[in-house]
Coordinates of C-alpha atoms in Angstrom, one line a residue:
Chain S
M258 CA -10.8 23.4 -32.4
A259 CA -11.6 27.1 -32.7
E260 CA -13.1 27.0 -29.3
T261 CA -10.1 25.3 -27.8
R262 CA -7.8 27.9 -29.3
N263 CA -9.8 30.7 -27.7
E264 CA -10.4 29.1 -24.3
L265 CA -7.7 26.6 -23.4
V266 CA -8.9 23.9 -21.1
P267 CA -6.5 23.3 -18.3
T268 CA -6.0 19.8 -17.0
V269 CA -3.3 20.3 -14.5
V270 CA -2.6 23.5 -12.6
A271 CA 0.4 23.7 -10.2
D272 CA 0.4 26.6 -7.9
R273 CA 3.8 27.4 -6.2
V274 CA 4.4 23.8 -5.3
D275 CA 7.1 22.8 -2.7
I276 CA 7.9 19.2 -2.0
V277 CA 10.1 18.2 0.9
Y278 CA 11.3 14.7 1.8
R279 CA 12.2 14.0 5.4
V280 CA 14.9 11.4 5.9
N281 CA 15.3 9.9 9.4
G282 CA 18.7 8.9 10.7
T283 CA 21.1 10.6 8.4
G284 CA 23.5 13.4 8.5
A285 CA 25.3 14.7 11.6
G286 CA 23.0 13.0 14.1
R287 CA 23.3 9.5 12.5
G288 CA 23.1 6.7 15.0
S289 CA 23.4 9.0 18.0
A290 CA 20.9 8.3 20.7
T291 CA 21.3 11.7 22.3
A292 CA 20.5 13.3 19.0
A293 CA 17.3 11.3 18.6
L294 CA 16.3 12.0 22.2
N295 CA 16.9 15.7 21.7
R296 CA 14.7 15.6 18.6
I297 CA 11.9 14.0 20.5
L298 CA 12.1 16.4 23.4
R299 CA 12.6 19.6 21.5
G300 CA 10.2 18.7 18.7
K301 CA 10.4 20.4 15.3
K302 CA 13.1 23.0 16.1
A303 CA 15.7 20.3 16.6
E304 CA 14.8 18.4 13.4
Q305 CA 17.6 19.8 11.3
A306 CA 20.1 19.7 14.1
A307 CA 19.5 16.1 15.0
G308 CA 19.3 13.3 12.4
V309 CA 16.3 14.4 10.3
R310 CA 17.4 15.8 7.0
K311 CA 15.0 17.7 4.9
V312 CA 15.5 17.3 1.1
H313 CA 13.8 20.2 -0.6
A314 CA 13.1 18.4 -3.9
V315 CA 10.8 20.8 -5.6
K316 CA 10.8 24.6 -5.0
G317 CA 8.0 26.9 -5.9
V318 CA 7.1 25.4 -9.2
S319 CA 4.0 26.7 -11.0
F320 CA 2.7 25.8 -14.4
T321 CA -0.6 25.1 -16.2
A322 CA -1.0 22.2 -18.6
Y323 CA -3.8 22.2 -21.1
R324 CA -5.8 19.5 -22.8
G325 CA -4.0 18.1 -25.9
E326 CA -0.6 19.1 -24.8
A327 CA 2.4 16.7 -24.6
I328 CA 4.8 18.1 -22.1
G329 CA 8.4 17.0 -21.6
L330 CA 10.2 17.3 -18.3
I331 CA 13.9 17.6 -18.5
G332 CA 16.7 18.3 -16.1
T333 CA 19.9 16.7 -14.8
N334 CA 19.6 13.7 -12.5
G335 CA 18.1 14.6 -9.1
S336 CA 16.5 17.8 -10.3
G337 CA 13.0 16.8 -9.1
K338 CA 11.3 15.7 -12.3
S339 CA 10.0 12.4 -11.0
T340 CA 9.1 13.9 -7.7
L341 CA 7.0 16.6 -9.4
L342 CA 5.2 13.9 -11.5
K343 CA 4.4 11.9 -8.4
A344 CA 2.9 15.0 -6.7
V345 CA 0.8 15.7 -9.8
A346 CA -0.5 12.1 -9.6
G347 CA -1.5 12.8 -6.0
L348 CA 0.9 10.2 -4.7
L349 CA 3.3 12.4 -2.8
P350 CA 1.9 15.1 -0.5
V351 CA 3.0 18.7 -1.2
E352 CA 4.6 20.8 1.5
R353 CA 3.2 24.1 0.3
G354 CA 1.2 25.2 -2.6
R355 CA -1.6 23.3 -4.5
I356 CA -1.9 21.1 -7.5
Y357 CA -5.3 21.0 -9.2
T358 CA -6.1 18.3 -11.7
D359 CA -8.9 17.2 -14.0
G360 CA -9.7 13.6 -12.9
Q361 CA -7.1 11.3 -11.6
P362 CA -3.7 11.5 -13.4
S363 CA -1.8 8.3 -13.4
L364 CA 1.8 7.3 -13.6
L365 CA 2.6 4.7 -16.2
G366 CA 4.1 1.9 -14.2
V367 CA 3.1 -0.9 -11.9
N368 CA 6.5 -2.2 -10.8
A369 CA 5.8 -1.7 -7.1
A370 CA 2.6 -3.8 -7.2
L371 CA 4.2 -6.9 -8.7
M372 CA 5.8 -9.7 -6.8
N373 CA 8.8 -11.5 -8.0
D374 CA 7.8 -14.8 -6.3
L375 CA 4.6 -15.0 -8.2
T376 CA 4.1 -16.3 -11.7
G377 CA 3.9 -13.9 -14.6
E378 CA 0.2 -14.8 -15.0
R379 CA -0.7 -13.9 -11.5
N380 CA 1.3 -10.7 -11.8
V381 CA -0.8 -9.7 -14.8
Y382 CA -3.9 -10.0 -12.7
L383 CA -2.4 -8.4 -9.6
G384 CA -0.9 -5.5 -11.6
G385 CA -4.2 -4.9 -13.5
L386 CA -6.2 -4.9 -10.3
A387 CA -3.7 -2.6 -8.6
M388 CA -4.1 -0.1 -11.5
G389 CA -7.9 -0.1 -10.8
M390 CA -9.0 -2.4 -13.6
S391 CA -11.9 -4.7 -12.8
R392 CA -11.4 -8.5 -12.8
E393 CA -13.4 -8.7 -16.1
Q394 CA -11.3 -6.0 -17.7
V395 CA -8.1 -7.9 -16.8
R396 CA -9.5 -11.1 -18.1
D397 CA -10.5 -9.5 -21.4
R398 CA -7.0 -7.9 -21.9
Y399 CA -5.0 -10.8 -20.5
Q400 CA -4.1 -12.4 -23.8
E401 CA -3.4 -9.0 -25.3
I402 CA -1.0 -8.2 -22.5
V403 CA 0.9 -11.5 -22.7
D404 CA 1.1 -11.3 -26.5
F405 CA 2.3 -7.8 -26.4
S406 CA 5.1 -8.6 -23.9
G407 CA 6.2 -11.5 -26.1
I408 CA 7.0 -13.5 -22.9
N409 CA 5.6 -16.7 -24.4
E410 CA 7.5 -16.4 -27.7
K411 CA 10.3 -18.6 -26.4
G412 CA 8.2 -21.1 -24.5
D413 CA 5.7 -21.1 -21.7
F414 CA 7.3 -18.5 -19.4
I415 CA 4.2 -16.8 -18.2
T416 CA 3.5 -19.7 -15.7
L417 CA 7.0 -19.3 -14.2
P418 CA 7.7 -17.1 -11.2
M419 CA 8.9 -13.6 -12.3
R420 CA 12.2 -14.0 -10.4
T421 CA 13.2 -16.5 -13.0
Y422 CA 12.9 -13.9 -15.8
S423 CA 15.8 -12.1 -17.3
S424 CA 15.8 -8.4 -16.5
G425 CA 14.7 -7.6 -20.1
M426 CA 11.8 -10.0 -19.9
A427 CA 10.6 -8.7 -16.6
A428 CA 10.8 -5.1 -17.9
R429 CA 8.8 -6.1 -21.0
L430 CA 6.1 -7.7 -18.9
R431 CA 6.0 -4.7 -16.5
F432 CA 5.6 -2.3 -19.4
S433 CA 2.9 -4.5 -21.1
I434 CA 0.8 -4.6 -17.9
A435 CA 1.2 -0.8 -17.3
A436 CA 0.3 0.1 -20.8
A437 CA -2.9 -2.0 -20.8
K438 CA -5.0 0.8 -19.3
D439 CA -6.0 4.1 -20.8
H440 CA -5.6 7.3 -18.8
D441 CA -6.9 10.9 -18.9
V442 CA -3.7 12.5 -17.8
L443 CA -0.8 10.1 -18.5
M444 CA 2.6 10.4 -17.0
I445 CA 5.5 8.4 -18.4
D446 CA 8.7 8.3 -16.5
E447 CA 11.5 7.2 -18.9
A448 CA 9.6 4.1 -19.8
L449 CA 10.5 4.2 -23.5
A450 CA 13.8 2.5 -23.3
T451 CA 13.0 -1.1 -22.1
G452 CA 13.7 -4.4 -23.8
D453 CA 15.3 -5.1 -27.1
R454 CA 15.0 -3.0 -30.3
S455 CA 11.9 -4.8 -31.6
F456 CA 10.1 -4.4 -28.3
Q457 CA 11.2 -0.7 -28.0
K458 CA 9.5 -0.1 -31.4
R459 CA 6.3 -1.8 -30.2
S460 CA 6.3 0.1 -27.0
E461 CA 6.8 3.5 -28.7
A462 CA 3.8 2.7 -30.9
R463 CA 1.8 1.7 -27.9
I464 CA 2.7 5.0 -26.2
R465 CA 1.6 7.0 -29.2
E466 CA -1.7 5.1 -29.0
L467 CA -2.0 5.9 -25.3
R468 CA -1.3 9.5 -26.1
K469 CA -4.1 9.7 -28.6
H470 CA -6.6 8.6 -25.9
A471 CA -5.1 10.7 -23.1
G472 CA -6.0 14.3 -22.6
T473 CA -2.5 15.5 -21.5
V474 CA 0.8 13.6 -21.5
F475 CA 3.8 14.2 -19.4
L476 CA 7.1 12.6 -20.3
V477 CA 10.2 12.5 -18.2
S478 CA 13.2 11.5 -20.3
H479 CA 16.9 12.1 -20.6
N480 CA 16.7 11.3 -24.3
N481 CA 16.3 14.6 -26.0
K482 CA 15.3 12.8 -29.2
S483 CA 12.3 11.2 -27.7
I484 CA 11.3 14.5 -26.2
R485 CA 11.6 16.1 -29.6
D486 CA 9.5 13.3 -31.2
T487 CA 6.7 13.4 -28.7
C488 CA 6.5 16.8 -26.9
D489 CA 5.5 20.2 -28.0
R490 CA 6.2 22.0 -24.8
V491 CA 9.1 21.4 -22.3
L492 CA 9.5 22.2 -18.6
W493 CA 13.1 22.4 -17.5
L494 CA 13.7 21.7 -13.9
E495 CA 17.1 22.3 -12.2
R496 CA 17.7 21.8 -8.5
G497 CA 14.0 21.7 -7.9
E498 CA 13.3 25.0 -9.6
L499 CA 11.5 25.6 -12.8
R500 CA 14.2 27.1 -15.0
L501 CA 12.4 27.4 -18.3
D502 CA 9.0 26.6 -19.7
G503 CA 8.3 26.9 -23.4
G504 CA 8.4 25.4 -26.8
T505 CA 10.4 22.2 -27.2
E506 CA 13.1 23.7 -29.5
D507 CA 13.7 26.9 -27.5
V508 CA 14.0 25.1 -24.2
L509 CA 16.1 22.1 -25.5
K510 CA 18.5 24.6 -27.2
E511 CA 19.2 26.3 -23.8
Y512 CA 19.3 22.9 -22.0
E513 CA 21.8 21.5 -24.4
K514 CA 23.9 24.6 -24.0
F515 CA 23.7 24.0 -20.2
T516 CA 24.6 20.4 -20.2
G517 CA 27.3 20.9 -22.8
G518 CA 26.8 19.2 -26.2
G519 CA 23.8 17.7 -27.8
G520 CA 22.7 15.4 -25.0
K521 CA 22.1 11.7 -25.6
G522 CA 19.6 12.1 -28.5
Chain R
M193 CA 3.3 17.6 -34.6
S194 CA 0.0 18.3 -36.3
Q195 CA -1.8 19.5 -33.2
V196 CA -2.3 23.2 -32.7
L197 CA -1.1 23.9 -29.3
H198 CA -0.6 26.7 -26.9
T199 CA 3.0 27.6 -26.3
P200 CA 3.3 30.5 -23.8
P201 CA 5.5 33.4 -25.0
P202 CA 9.0 33.0 -23.7
A203 CA 8.8 36.3 -21.8
S204 CA 6.1 35.1 -19.5
A205 CA 7.4 31.6 -19.4
Q206 CA 10.6 32.5 -17.8
T207 CA 8.8 34.1 -14.8
P208 CA 6.5 31.3 -13.7
A209 CA 4.8 33.6 -11.2
A210 CA 3.2 35.6 -14.0
L211 CA 0.4 33.1 -14.7
P212 CA -2.5 34.4 -16.7
D213 CA -4.6 34.7 -13.6
D214 CA -5.0 33.3 -10.1
P215 CA -4.4 29.5 -10.4
A216 CA -7.0 28.7 -7.8
A217 CA -9.7 30.7 -9.7
L218 CA -8.6 29.1 -13.0
A219 CA -8.8 25.7 -11.5
A220 CA -12.2 26.4 -10.0
R221 CA -13.6 27.7 -13.2
H222 CA -12.7 24.5 -15.0
G223 CA -13.8 22.2 -12.2
L224 CA -10.4 20.9 -11.4
T225 CA -10.0 19.2 -8.0
I226 CA -7.0 19.3 -5.7
S227 CA -4.7 16.4 -6.5
G228 CA -4.2 14.0 -3.6
A229 CA -7.0 15.5 -1.5
R230 CA -8.8 13.3 1.0
P231 CA -12.2 12.0 -0.4
S232 CA -15.3 12.2 1.7
L233 CA -16.0 9.2 4.0
P234 CA -18.8 7.8 1.8
A235 CA -16.7 8.3 -1.3
Y236 CA -13.8 6.6 0.4
V237 CA -15.9 3.6 1.3
R238 CA -17.1 3.4 -2.3
Q239 CA -13.5 3.5 -3.6
L240 CA -12.5 0.8 -1.1
W241 CA -15.4 -1.4 -2.2
A242 CA -14.4 -0.9 -5.8
R243 CA -11.0 -2.2 -5.0
R244 CA -12.2 -5.3 -3.2
H245 CA -10.8 -7.6 -5.8
F246 CA -7.4 -6.0 -5.5
I247 CA -7.5 -6.4 -1.7
T248 CA -8.2 -10.2 -2.0
A249 CA -5.7 -10.7 -4.8
F250 CA -3.0 -8.8 -2.9
A251 CA -3.6 -10.9 0.3
T252 CA -3.6 -14.2 -1.6
A253 CA -0.5 -13.1 -3.5
K254 CA 1.4 -12.2 -0.3
L255 CA 0.4 -15.5 1.3
T256 CA 1.5 -17.6 -1.7
A257 CA 4.7 -15.6 -2.1
Q258 CA 5.6 -16.2 1.5
Y259 CA 6.8 -19.8 1.2
S260 CA 7.3 -20.0 -2.5
Q261 CA 11.1 -20.3 -2.2
A262 CA 10.9 -23.1 0.5
K263 CA 11.3 -26.7 -0.6
L264 CA 8.3 -27.8 1.4
G265 CA 6.3 -24.8 -0.1
Q266 CA 2.8 -24.3 1.2
V267 CA 3.2 -27.2 3.8
W268 CA 4.7 -24.4 6.0
Q269 CA 1.3 -22.8 6.1
V270 CA 0.3 -25.6 8.4
A271 CA 3.6 -26.6 9.9
T272 CA 4.5 -23.2 11.3
P273 CA 1.5 -22.9 13.6
L274 CA 1.9 -26.5 14.7
L275 CA 5.5 -25.9 15.6
N276 CA 4.5 -22.8 17.5
A277 CA 1.9 -24.8 19.5
A278 CA 4.4 -27.5 20.2
V279 CA 6.9 -24.9 21.7
Y280 CA 4.2 -23.4 23.9
Y281 CA 3.0 -26.9 25.0
F282 CA 6.6 -27.7 26.0
V283 CA 7.1 -24.5 28.0
F284 CA 3.7 -24.1 29.6
G285 CA 2.3 -27.6 29.6
V286 CA 5.3 -29.6 30.5
L287 CA 7.8 -27.3 32.2
M288 CA 5.5 -24.9 34.1
G289 CA 2.6 -27.2 34.6
T290 CA -0.1 -24.6 33.7
S291 CA -2.1 -27.5 32.4
R292 CA -3.2 -28.7 35.8
G293 CA -6.9 -28.5 36.2
V294 CA -7.6 -27.6 32.6
P295 CA -9.3 -30.4 30.8
D296 CA -8.2 -31.1 27.2
Y297 CA -5.2 -28.9 27.7
V298 CA -3.6 -29.5 24.3
P299 CA -6.7 -28.5 22.3
F300 CA -7.2 -25.6 24.8
L301 CA -3.6 -24.4 24.2
V302 CA -3.5 -24.8 20.5
T303 CA -6.8 -23.0 19.9
G304 CA -5.5 -20.2 22.1
V305 CA -2.2 -20.0 20.2
F306 CA -3.8 -20.0 16.8
V307 CA -6.5 -17.4 17.6
W308 CA -4.0 -15.2 19.3
T309 CA -1.5 -15.5 16.5
F310 CA -4.2 -14.2 14.1
T311 CA -4.6 -11.0 16.1
Q312 CA -0.9 -10.6 16.8
S313 CA 0.2 -11.0 13.2
S314 CA -2.5 -8.8 11.9
I315 CA -1.4 -6.0 14.2
M316 CA 2.3 -6.6 13.4
A317 CA 1.6 -6.6 9.7
G318 CA -0.6 -3.5 10.2
T319 CA 2.3 -1.5 11.6
R320 CA 4.3 -2.0 8.4
A321 CA 1.3 -1.9 6.0
I322 CA 2.0 1.7 4.9
S323 CA 5.7 2.2 5.9
G324 CA 6.7 -1.1 4.3
S325 CA 4.8 -0.5 1.1
L326 CA 5.9 3.0 0.4
G327 CA 6.9 2.0 -3.2
L328 CA 3.4 0.9 -3.9
V329 CA 1.9 4.0 -2.1
R330 CA 4.1 6.3 -4.2
A331 CA 3.4 4.6 -7.5
L332 CA -0.3 3.8 -7.7
H333 CA -3.5 5.4 -6.7
F334 CA -5.9 3.4 -4.5
P335 CA -7.6 4.0 -1.1
R336 CA -4.7 3.3 1.3
A337 CA -7.0 1.4 3.7
A338 CA -6.8 -1.4 1.2
L339 CA -3.3 -2.2 2.5
P340 CA -4.0 -2.8 6.2
V341 CA -7.2 -4.6 5.3
S342 CA -5.4 -6.7 2.9
Y343 CA -2.7 -7.6 5.4
A344 CA -5.4 -8.6 7.9
L345 CA -7.1 -10.7 5.2
Q346 CA -3.8 -12.4 4.5
Q347 CA -3.7 -13.4 8.2
L348 CA -7.2 -14.6 8.1
Q349 CA -6.4 -16.9 5.2
Q350 CA -3.3 -18.1 7.2
L351 CA -5.6 -18.8 10.1
L352 CA -7.9 -20.9 8.0
F353 CA -4.9 -23.1 7.2
S354 CA -4.2 -23.3 10.9
M355 CA -7.8 -24.2 11.6
A356 CA -7.5 -27.2 9.3
A357 CA -4.6 -28.3 11.4
L358 CA -6.5 -27.5 14.6
I359 CA -9.4 -29.8 13.5
V360 CA -7.0 -32.7 13.0
I361 CA -5.6 -32.0 16.5
L362 CA -9.1 -31.8 18.0
L363 CA -10.1 -35.1 16.5
C364 CA -6.8 -36.8 17.6
F365 CA -7.5 -35.7 21.2
G366 CA -11.0 -37.1 21.0
V367 CA -12.9 -33.9 21.0
P368 CA -16.3 -34.7 19.5
V369 CA -17.6 -33.0 16.4
S370 CA -20.6 -30.9 17.4
A371 CA -23.0 -28.3 16.0
S372 CA -21.4 -25.6 18.2
W373 CA -18.4 -25.7 15.8
L374 CA -20.5 -23.6 13.5
L375 CA -20.1 -20.8 16.0
A376 CA -16.5 -20.5 15.0
A377 CA -17.6 -18.7 11.8
P378 CA -19.3 -15.7 13.4
A379 CA -16.5 -15.6 16.0
L380 CA -13.9 -15.4 13.3
A381 CA -15.8 -12.8 11.4
L382 CA -16.0 -10.5 14.5
Q383 CA -12.3 -11.1 15.3
F384 CA -11.3 -10.3 11.7
T385 CA -13.3 -7.0 11.9
F386 CA -11.5 -6.2 15.2
N387 CA -8.1 -7.1 13.8
A388 CA -8.6 -5.1 10.6
G389 CA -9.6 -2.1 12.7
V390 CA -6.6 -2.3 15.0
A391 CA -4.4 -2.9 11.9
M392 CA -5.6 0.4 10.4
I393 CA -4.9 2.3 13.7
V394 CA -1.4 1.0 13.9
A395 CA -0.9 1.5 10.2
R396 CA -1.5 5.2 10.6
L397 CA 0.8 5.3 13.6
G398 CA 3.5 3.3 11.9
A399 CA 3.3 5.5 8.8
K400 CA 4.0 8.6 10.8
T401 CA 6.4 7.0 13.3
P402 CA 8.1 3.8 12.0
D403 CA 9.5 3.2 15.5
I404 CA 6.1 1.7 16.4
A405 CA 7.2 -1.4 14.6
Q406 CA 10.1 -1.8 17.1
L407 CA 7.9 -1.2 20.1
M408 CA 4.9 -3.4 19.0
P409 CA 6.4 -6.8 19.8
F410 CA 6.8 -5.9 23.5
V411 CA 3.2 -4.5 23.7
L412 CA 1.9 -7.7 21.9
R413 CA 3.9 -10.1 24.2
T414 CA 2.5 -8.4 27.3
W415 CA -1.0 -8.5 25.8
M416 CA -0.5 -12.2 25.0
Y417 CA 0.4 -13.1 28.6
V418 CA -2.7 -11.4 30.1
S419 CA -5.0 -12.8 27.4
G420 CA -5.2 -16.4 28.8
V421 CA -3.5 -17.9 25.7
M422 CA -1.8 -20.7 27.8
W423 CA -3.8 -20.5 31.0
S424 CA -7.5 -20.4 31.9
I425 CA -8.6 -16.9 32.9
D426 CA -11.7 -18.4 34.5
R427 CA -9.7 -20.8 36.7
V428 CA -7.2 -18.1 37.9
L429 CA -10.1 -15.7 38.6
S430 CA -11.9 -18.2 40.8
A431 CA -8.6 -18.9 42.6
H432 CA -8.0 -15.2 43.4
Q433 CA -11.3 -13.9 44.5
D434 CA -9.5 -11.0 46.4
M435 CA -8.4 -9.4 43.1
P436 CA -9.5 -5.8 42.7
H437 CA -12.7 -5.5 40.7
A438 CA -11.1 -3.3 38.0
V439 CA -8.5 -5.9 37.2
L440 CA -11.1 -8.6 37.0
V441 CA -13.3 -6.7 34.6
A442 CA -10.2 -5.7 32.5
L443 CA -9.1 -9.4 32.2
E444 CA -12.6 -10.5 31.2
C445 CA -13.3 -7.8 28.7
N446 CA -9.9 -7.9 27.0
P447 CA -10.9 -8.4 23.4
A448 CA -8.2 -11.0 22.7
A449 CA -9.4 -13.1 25.6
V450 CA -13.0 -12.7 24.5
Y451 CA -12.2 -14.0 20.9
I452 CA -10.0 -16.8 22.2
D453 CA -12.5 -18.0 24.7
L454 CA -15.4 -17.8 22.2
M455 CA -13.4 -20.1 19.8
R456 CA -12.7 -22.5 22.7
F457 CA -16.3 -22.5 23.6
A458 CA -17.3 -23.2 20.0
L459 CA -14.8 -26.0 19.4
I460 CA -14.0 -27.8 22.7
D461 CA -16.9 -29.6 24.5
T462 CA -15.2 -29.5 27.9
F463 CA -15.0 -25.7 27.7
H464 CA -18.4 -24.7 29.2
A465 CA -20.4 -21.5 28.7
S466 CA -19.9 -20.9 32.5
Q467 CA -16.3 -20.2 31.8
L468 CA -17.1 -17.3 29.5
P469 CA -17.6 -13.8 30.8
H470 CA -21.1 -12.4 30.9
H471 CA -22.5 -11.0 27.7
V472 CA -19.7 -12.4 25.8
W473 CA -21.3 -12.0 22.3
A474 CA -22.2 -8.4 23.1
L475 CA -18.5 -7.9 24.0
A476 CA -17.3 -9.5 20.9
V477 CA -19.6 -7.5 18.7
G478 CA -18.9 -4.3 20.6
W479 CA -15.1 -4.6 20.2
A480 CA -15.4 -5.5 16.5
L481 CA -17.6 -2.5 15.8
L482 CA -15.5 -0.1 18.0
A483 CA -12.2 -1.1 16.4
G484 CA -13.6 -1.6 12.9
I485 CA -15.4 1.6 12.5
G486 CA -13.2 3.7 14.8
G487 CA -10.0 2.3 13.1
F488 CA -11.4 3.0 9.7
I489 CA -12.3 6.6 10.4
Y490 CA -9.0 7.2 12.2
F491 CA -7.1 5.8 9.2
W492 CA -9.1 7.8 6.7
K493 CA -8.5 11.1 8.6
A494 CA -4.8 10.9 7.5
E495 CA -5.4 9.5 4.0
E496 CA -3.7 12.4 2.1
T497 CA -0.5 12.2 4.2
Y498 CA 0.4 8.6 3.5
G499 CA 3.5 8.4 1.2
R500 CA 5.2 11.4 2.7
G501 CA 8.6 10.1 3.7

């Protein structure tokens, strides 16, 4: 511990990161063939003028995260929190700047890999494999995942297609699959508030467990209470810029002043 | 919280530029790597191999999900290619009379349609492999080549269903079972390698320019008409000896035609080796290696850019 205090071990270093989304076919040039042609002929210069809109989601953000930290990301909707996390996970290319990481950070979530037309059972396998687990690992954890989700509490639902599930049931199964794997750098994007009260309690306990195994945890949430409960450092993003970076209480006090009132928590 | 943790003093925290020292140097000192950087080619191959179970599971899942809402369910796996063949038979066999002079025209046509459909749908699926799975690409970490390969594999599984229907058709039309049917396996393996390679090429193109998906059906339809799916290349060539040599060579070396004719040679007894172009296996292997390896390297070169939208 003494050593860690003297020489902090960084796990994520973000160096003046800019992230830009390009959206085709919007804005002034929408649907206009001449605008599209103009864009092709004139190349990049005409991009803004004709149909391609650039959304500058994250602007010049720098921070260093150290091993053992739990960092909360806060900010109003559309401030670039999730985008920044995706870039840290190496899922979204950065426009400028660099992000250095220790190992492979992972986002908690497998929603995109699951298919509604398949049974819950096959989705457990598919989701597990998509997260990089081996077939044996999924098989070993299968019962644990199903039990945790509580899908089978009201009958044999795991062998039904996921499209027949209620939204709450589907969310529970998704969380259970996602939480089945341990990660070095774990990033949680507002995953705490799924399902009914009893499931929420169970998932909070599971996240605490994951935190223990993970080196560094990032948590995006609009719930200031859950940020206070889990994080000891907070990054406040606003309009893609890093507004404040510091201890949870200091930053949250400023943030609550900014949003007017105590927030949701 | 009980952990003793570093919290930067508020003064330096408010000016993020004032980091303790150069971020790159700090990262290098602790052995951090650039997030989302492209792995080396051997490392990429290893990652892809490690995800082989995901690739097969994803392909099977897509295939099963395809008809899961239909009343007839998986029957469509076989019914769709059969209906396709019936339409082509009506147009080319009955209306246009392309069948004249081609023995066993129905098996000839159906084999051609099925084998061509395999290449066609692999390429079509390839164009949308990345651009249509952006959600997946932006949520999970895996070598992106898994997607086009998986889509090509899905089409291979689909083709195996079609082949079952094809065998029934062959037997109905009195084509004898023979040892040469075994040649279908290597022919399919080579065609799959070729398809997966082309799928990776168009996946990269489609990721950068989604418009490719609009253009591809026209390219593919043109390609189909010159590949001898419903007519015999060999017969047309012998009827038009005056054709320029370049056109002749191009028609014969066309990879789609090579794979189609190999399959016909394997399955249909009246389709003789003399109807195949010279060095046909060399051509089949050559195209497979060229597309497979070339497509893989081409796809890998842009690995870090997939997901930018």
